[in-house]
Amino acid sequence: MACPSHNYSGGQTGPTTWTNWSGRFSGSVSAFWEPDTVEDLVHVVQRASTEGNRLHVVGSGWAMESVAHSTDWMVSLRRLNRALSGITDGALNAQWTTNQAAGQELLFHVEAGATVADVNDLLDARGLAMPTLGGANG
């Protein structure tokens, strides 16, 4: 587990009103957090626990109902959308590692806040973008 940041660098607002993507649902939120790093996220989780606040993670807010909303603390992972490396180092067998290095089989890891659009942009920068996508890419 990552250590918490000592100087939280992410976004924080509150009290505020949160609204889903379509604008069909909104509600008050005691505090809304947008951590910039995993360490910032750990900071928010530890602080919520210490201060007795419930913490609800929200994605892109594409739910058609109020399921994404919480009146206590909400945290968005949207800023945690970067590519990750070294995740499976040492965990794969030798053949997989050889195939990976040769570009025959690829694993691509991203932080939890990445949307399909973010992933496709990151893949595109490596010449690996998906040529077609079904539905919306959020």
PDB file of C-alpha atoms in Angstrom:
ATOM      1  CA  MET A   1       0.000   0.000   0.000  1.00  0.00           C
ATOM      2  CA  ALA A   2       1.203   3.471  -0.806  1.00  0.00           C
ATOM      3  CA  CYS A   3       1.997   5.876   1.986  1.00  0.00           C
ATOM      4  CA  PRO A   4      -0.298   8.890   2.331  1.00  0.00           C
ATOM      5  CA  SER A   5       0.867  12.227   0.999  1.00  0.00           C
ATOM      6  CA  HIS A   6       1.883  14.713   3.647  1.00  0.00           C
ATOM      7  CA  ASN A   7       0.887  17.621   1.425  1.00  0.00           C
ATOM      8  CA  TYR A   8      -2.367  16.788  -0.345  1.00  0.00           C
ATOM      9  CA  SER A   9      -2.096  18.200  -3.883  1.00  0.00           C
ATOM     10  CA  GLY A  10      -5.422  17.192  -5.386  1.00  0.00           C
ATOM     11  CA  GLY A  11      -8.678  19.042  -5.691  1.00  0.00           C
ATOM     12  CA  GLN A  12     -11.163  19.403  -2.865  1.00  0.00           C
ATOM     13  CA  THR A  13     -14.442  21.285  -2.748  1.00  0.00           C
ATOM     14  CA  GLY A  14     -17.318  21.273  -0.362  1.00  0.00           C
ATOM     15  CA  PRO A  15     -19.907  21.578   0.579  1.00  0.00           C
ATOM     16  CA  THR A  16     -20.963  21.439  -3.041  1.00  0.00           C
ATOM     17  CA  THR A  17     -23.534  19.990  -5.401  1.00  0.00           C
ATOM     18  CA  TRP A  18     -22.664  16.967  -7.535  1.00  0.00           C
ATOM     19  CA  THR A  19     -24.497  16.374 -10.827  1.00  0.00           C
ATOM     20  CA  ASN A  20     -24.375  13.269 -13.017  1.00  0.00           C
ATOM     21  CA  TRP A  21     -23.359  13.425 -16.688  1.00  0.00           C
ATOM     22  CA  SER A  22     -26.871  13.908 -18.007  1.00  0.00           C
ATOM     23  CA  GLY A  23     -27.882  16.559 -15.488  1.00  0.00           C
ATOM     24  CA  ARG A  24     -30.917  14.455 -14.524  1.00  0.00           C
ATOM     25  CA  PHE A  25     -29.716  13.929 -10.965  1.00  0.00           C
ATOM     26  CA  SER A  26     -27.890  16.168  -8.529  1.00  0.00           C
ATOM     27  CA  GLY A  27     -27.429  16.288  -4.800  1.00  0.00           C
ATOM     28  CA  SER A  28     -25.483  17.951  -2.038  1.00  0.00           C
ATOM     29  CA  VAL A  29     -22.078  16.597  -1.014  1.00  0.00           C
ATOM     30  CA  SER A  30     -20.254  17.424   2.197  1.00  0.00           C
ATOM     31  CA  ALA A  31     -16.834  17.185   0.484  1.00  0.00           C
ATOM     32  CA  PHE A  32     -15.775  16.252  -3.042  1.00  0.00           C
ATOM     33  CA  TRP A  33     -12.177  15.088  -3.556  1.00  0.00           C
ATOM     34  CA  GLU A  34     -10.108  14.652  -6.739  1.00  0.00           C
ATOM     35  CA  PRO A  35      -6.707  13.230  -5.759  1.00  0.00           C
ATOM     36  CA  ASP A  36      -3.773  13.721  -8.150  1.00  0.00           C
ATOM     37  CA  THR A  37      -1.749  10.718  -6.962  1.00  0.00           C
ATOM     38  CA  VAL A  38      -2.247   7.356  -5.269  1.00  0.00           C
ATOM     39  CA  GLU A  39      -0.635   8.896  -2.184  1.00  0.00           C
ATOM     40  CA  ASP A  40      -3.288  11.653  -2.249  1.00  0.00           C
ATOM     41  CA  LEU A  41      -5.990   8.974  -2.467  1.00  0.00           C
ATOM     42  CA  VAL A  42      -4.535   7.177   0.571  1.00  0.00           C
ATOM     43  CA  HIS A  43      -4.538  10.537   2.379  1.00  0.00           C
ATOM     44  CA  VAL A  44      -8.263  11.024   1.642  1.00  0.00           C
ATOM     45  CA  VAL A  45      -9.175   7.466   2.678  1.00  0.00           C
ATOM     46  CA  GLN A  46      -7.236   7.731   5.939  1.00  0.00           C
ATOM     47  CA  ARG A  47      -8.694  11.157   6.700  1.00  0.00           C
ATOM     48  CA  ALA A  48     -12.250   9.955   6.041  1.00  0.00           C
ATOM     49  CA  SER A  49     -11.679   7.025   8.387  1.00  0.00           C
ATOM     50  CA  THR A  50     -10.081   9.145  11.105  1.00  0.00           C
ATOM     51  CA  GLU A  51     -12.807  11.802  10.946  1.00  0.00           C
ATOM     52  CA  GLY A  52     -15.685   9.289  10.754  1.00  0.00           C
ATOM     53  CA  ASN A  53     -16.848  10.206   7.249  1.00  0.00           C
ATOM     54  CA  ARG A  54     -18.277   7.723   4.791  1.00  0.00           C
ATOM     55  CA  LEU A  55     -16.387   7.820   1.498  1.00  0.00           C
ATOM     56  CA  HIS A  56     -18.027   7.003  -1.843  1.00  0.00           C
ATOM     57  CA  VAL A  57     -16.008   6.616  -5.048  1.00  0.00           C
ATOM     58  CA  VAL A  58     -17.613   8.021  -8.169  1.00  0.00           C
ATOM     59  CA  GLY A  59     -16.615   7.213 -11.725  1.00  0.00           C
ATOM     60  CA  SER A  60     -17.660   9.256 -14.718  1.00  0.00           C
ATOM     61  CA  GLY A  61     -21.151   9.752 -13.308  1.00  0.00           C
ATOM     62  CA  TRP A  62     -22.791   7.912 -16.203  1.00  0.00           C
ATOM     63  CA  ALA A  63     -25.346   6.185 -13.969  1.00  0.00           C
ATOM     64  CA  MET A  64     -28.921   7.090 -14.899  1.00  0.00           C
ATOM     65  CA  GLU A  65     -29.950   7.039 -11.244  1.00  0.00           C
ATOM     66  CA  SER A  66     -28.630   8.418  -7.972  1.00  0.00           C
ATOM     67  CA  VAL A  67     -26.411   5.375  -7.313  1.00  0.00           C
ATOM     68  CA  ALA A  68     -23.217   7.420  -7.796  1.00  0.00           C
ATOM     69  CA  HIS A  69     -24.232  10.060  -5.221  1.00  0.00           C
ATOM     70  CA  SER A  70     -23.464  10.294  -1.507  1.00  0.00           C
ATOM     71  CA  THR A  71     -24.222  13.170   0.836  1.00  0.00           C
ATOM     72  CA  ASP A  72     -21.073  12.565   2.898  1.00  0.00           C
ATOM     73  CA  TRP A  73     -17.688  12.502   1.105  1.00  0.00           C
ATOM     74  CA  MET A  74     -17.264  11.633  -2.562  1.00  0.00           C
ATOM     75  CA  VAL A  75     -13.954  10.957  -4.293  1.00  0.00           C
ATOM     76  CA  SER A  76     -13.416  11.015  -8.040  1.00  0.00           C
ATOM     77  CA  LEU A  77     -10.505   9.084  -9.541  1.00  0.00           C
ATOM     78  CA  ARG A  78     -10.631  10.990 -12.860  1.00  0.00           C
ATOM     79  CA  ARG A  79      -7.167  12.513 -12.285  1.00  0.00           C
ATOM     80  CA  LEU A  80      -5.746   9.029 -11.719  1.00  0.00           C
ATOM     81  CA  ASN A  81      -5.728   8.137 -15.404  1.00  0.00           C
ATOM     82  CA  ARG A  82      -2.075   7.539 -16.247  1.00  0.00           C
ATOM     83  CA  ALA A  83      -0.407   4.477 -17.733  1.00  0.00           C
ATOM     84  CA  LEU A  84       1.390   2.260 -15.223  1.00  0.00           C
ATOM     85  CA  SER A  85       4.483   0.167 -15.788  1.00  0.00           C
ATOM     86  CA  GLY A  86       6.156  -2.587 -13.844  1.00  0.00           C
ATOM     87  CA  ILE A  87       2.874  -3.990 -12.526  1.00  0.00           C
ATOM     88  CA  THR A  88       3.479  -7.598 -13.570  1.00  0.00           C
ATOM     89  CA  ASP A  89       7.293  -7.602 -13.475  1.00  0.00           C
ATOM     90  CA  GLY A  90       8.339 -10.977 -12.095  1.00  0.00           C
ATOM     91  CA  ALA A  91       4.780 -12.308 -12.023  1.00  0.00           C
ATOM     92  CA  LEU A  92       4.683 -13.701 -15.556  1.00  0.00           C
ATOM     93  CA  ASN A  93       6.316 -16.871 -16.804  1.00  0.00           C
ATOM     94  CA  ALA A  94       9.397 -16.640 -19.011  1.00  0.00           C
ATOM     95  CA  GLN A  95       7.517 -17.316 -22.270  1.00  0.00           C
ATOM     96  CA  TRP A  96       4.994 -14.552 -21.596  1.00  0.00           C
ATOM     97  CA  THR A  97       7.805 -12.134 -20.714  1.00  0.00           C
ATOM     98  CA  THR A  98       9.617 -13.008 -23.960  1.00  0.00           C
ATOM     99  CA  ASN A  99       6.422 -12.547 -25.994  1.00  0.00           C
ATOM    100  CA  GLN A 100       5.706  -9.248 -24.212  1.00  0.00           C
ATOM    101  CA  ALA A 101       9.193  -7.899 -24.991  1.00  0.00           C
ATOM    102  CA  ALA A 102       8.791  -8.937 -28.640  1.00  0.00           C
ATOM    103  CA  GLY A 103       5.439  -7.135 -28.858  1.00  0.00           C
ATOM    104  CA  GLN A 104       3.546 -10.365 -29.546  1.00  0.00           C
ATOM    105  CA  GLU A 105       1.390 -10.237 -26.428  1.00  0.00           C
ATOM    106  CA  LEU A 106       0.806  -6.997 -24.615  1.00  0.00           C
ATOM    107  CA  LEU A 107      -0.423  -6.083 -21.189  1.00  0.00           C
ATOM    108  CA  PHE A 108      -1.292  -2.446 -20.659  1.00  0.00           C
ATOM    109  CA  HIS A 109      -2.083  -1.123 -17.197  1.00  0.00           C
ATOM    110  CA  VAL A 110      -3.695   2.184 -16.257  1.00  0.00           C
ATOM    111  CA  GLU A 111      -4.753   3.843 -13.042  1.00  0.00           C
ATOM    112  CA  ALA A 112      -8.340   3.273 -11.903  1.00  0.00           C
ATOM    113  CA  GLY A 113      -9.648   6.661 -13.056  1.00  0.00           C
ATOM    114  CA  ALA A 114      -8.899   6.132 -16.744  1.00  0.00           C
ATOM    115  CA  THR A 115     -11.876   6.266 -19.072  1.00  0.00           C
ATOM    116  CA  VAL A 116     -12.039   4.234 -22.264  1.00  0.00           C
ATOM    117  CA  ALA A 117     -11.156   7.460 -24.112  1.00  0.00           C
ATOM    118  CA  ASP A 118      -8.087   7.955 -21.879  1.00  0.00           C
ATOM    119  CA  VAL A 119      -6.935   4.382 -22.498  1.00  0.00           C
ATOM    120  CA  ASN A 120      -7.405   4.730 -26.241  1.00  0.00           C
ATOM    121  CA  ASP A 121      -5.390   7.986 -26.240  1.00  0.00           C
ATOM    122  CA  LEU A 122      -2.593   6.323 -24.238  1.00  0.00           C
ATOM    123  CA  LEU A 123      -2.608   3.349 -26.613  1.00  0.00           C
ATOM    124  CA  ASP A 124      -2.651   5.653 -29.641  1.00  0.00           C
ATOM    125  CA  ALA A 125       0.497   7.386 -28.398  1.00  0.00           C
ATOM    126  CA  ARG A 126       2.135   3.935 -28.604  1.00  0.00           C
ATOM    127  CA  GLY A 127       0.648   3.067 -32.001  1.00  0.00           C
ATOM    128  CA  LEU A 128      -1.775   0.598 -30.399  1.00  0.00           C
ATOM    129  CA  ALA A 129      -5.149   2.391 -30.399  1.00  0.00           C
ATOM    130  CA  MET A 130      -8.308   0.393 -30.911  1.00  0.00           C
ATOM    131  CA  PRO A 131      -9.661   1.124 -34.401  1.00  0.00           C
ATOM    132  CA  THR A 132     -13.313   0.900 -33.361  1.00  0.00           C
ATOM    133  CA  LEU A 133     -15.170   1.087 -30.083  1.00  0.00           C
ATOM    134  CA  GLY A 134     -18.739   0.115 -29.322  1.00  0.00           C
ATOM    135  CA  GLY A 135     -20.941   2.669 -27.596  1.00  0.00           C
ATOM    136  CA  ALA A 136     -19.752   5.773 -25.812  1.00  0.00           C
ATOM    137  CA  ASN A 137     -16.186   6.031 -24.585  1.00  0.00           C
ATOM    138  CA  GLY A 138     -16.945   8.144 -21.526  1.00  0.00           C
TER     139      GLY A 138
END
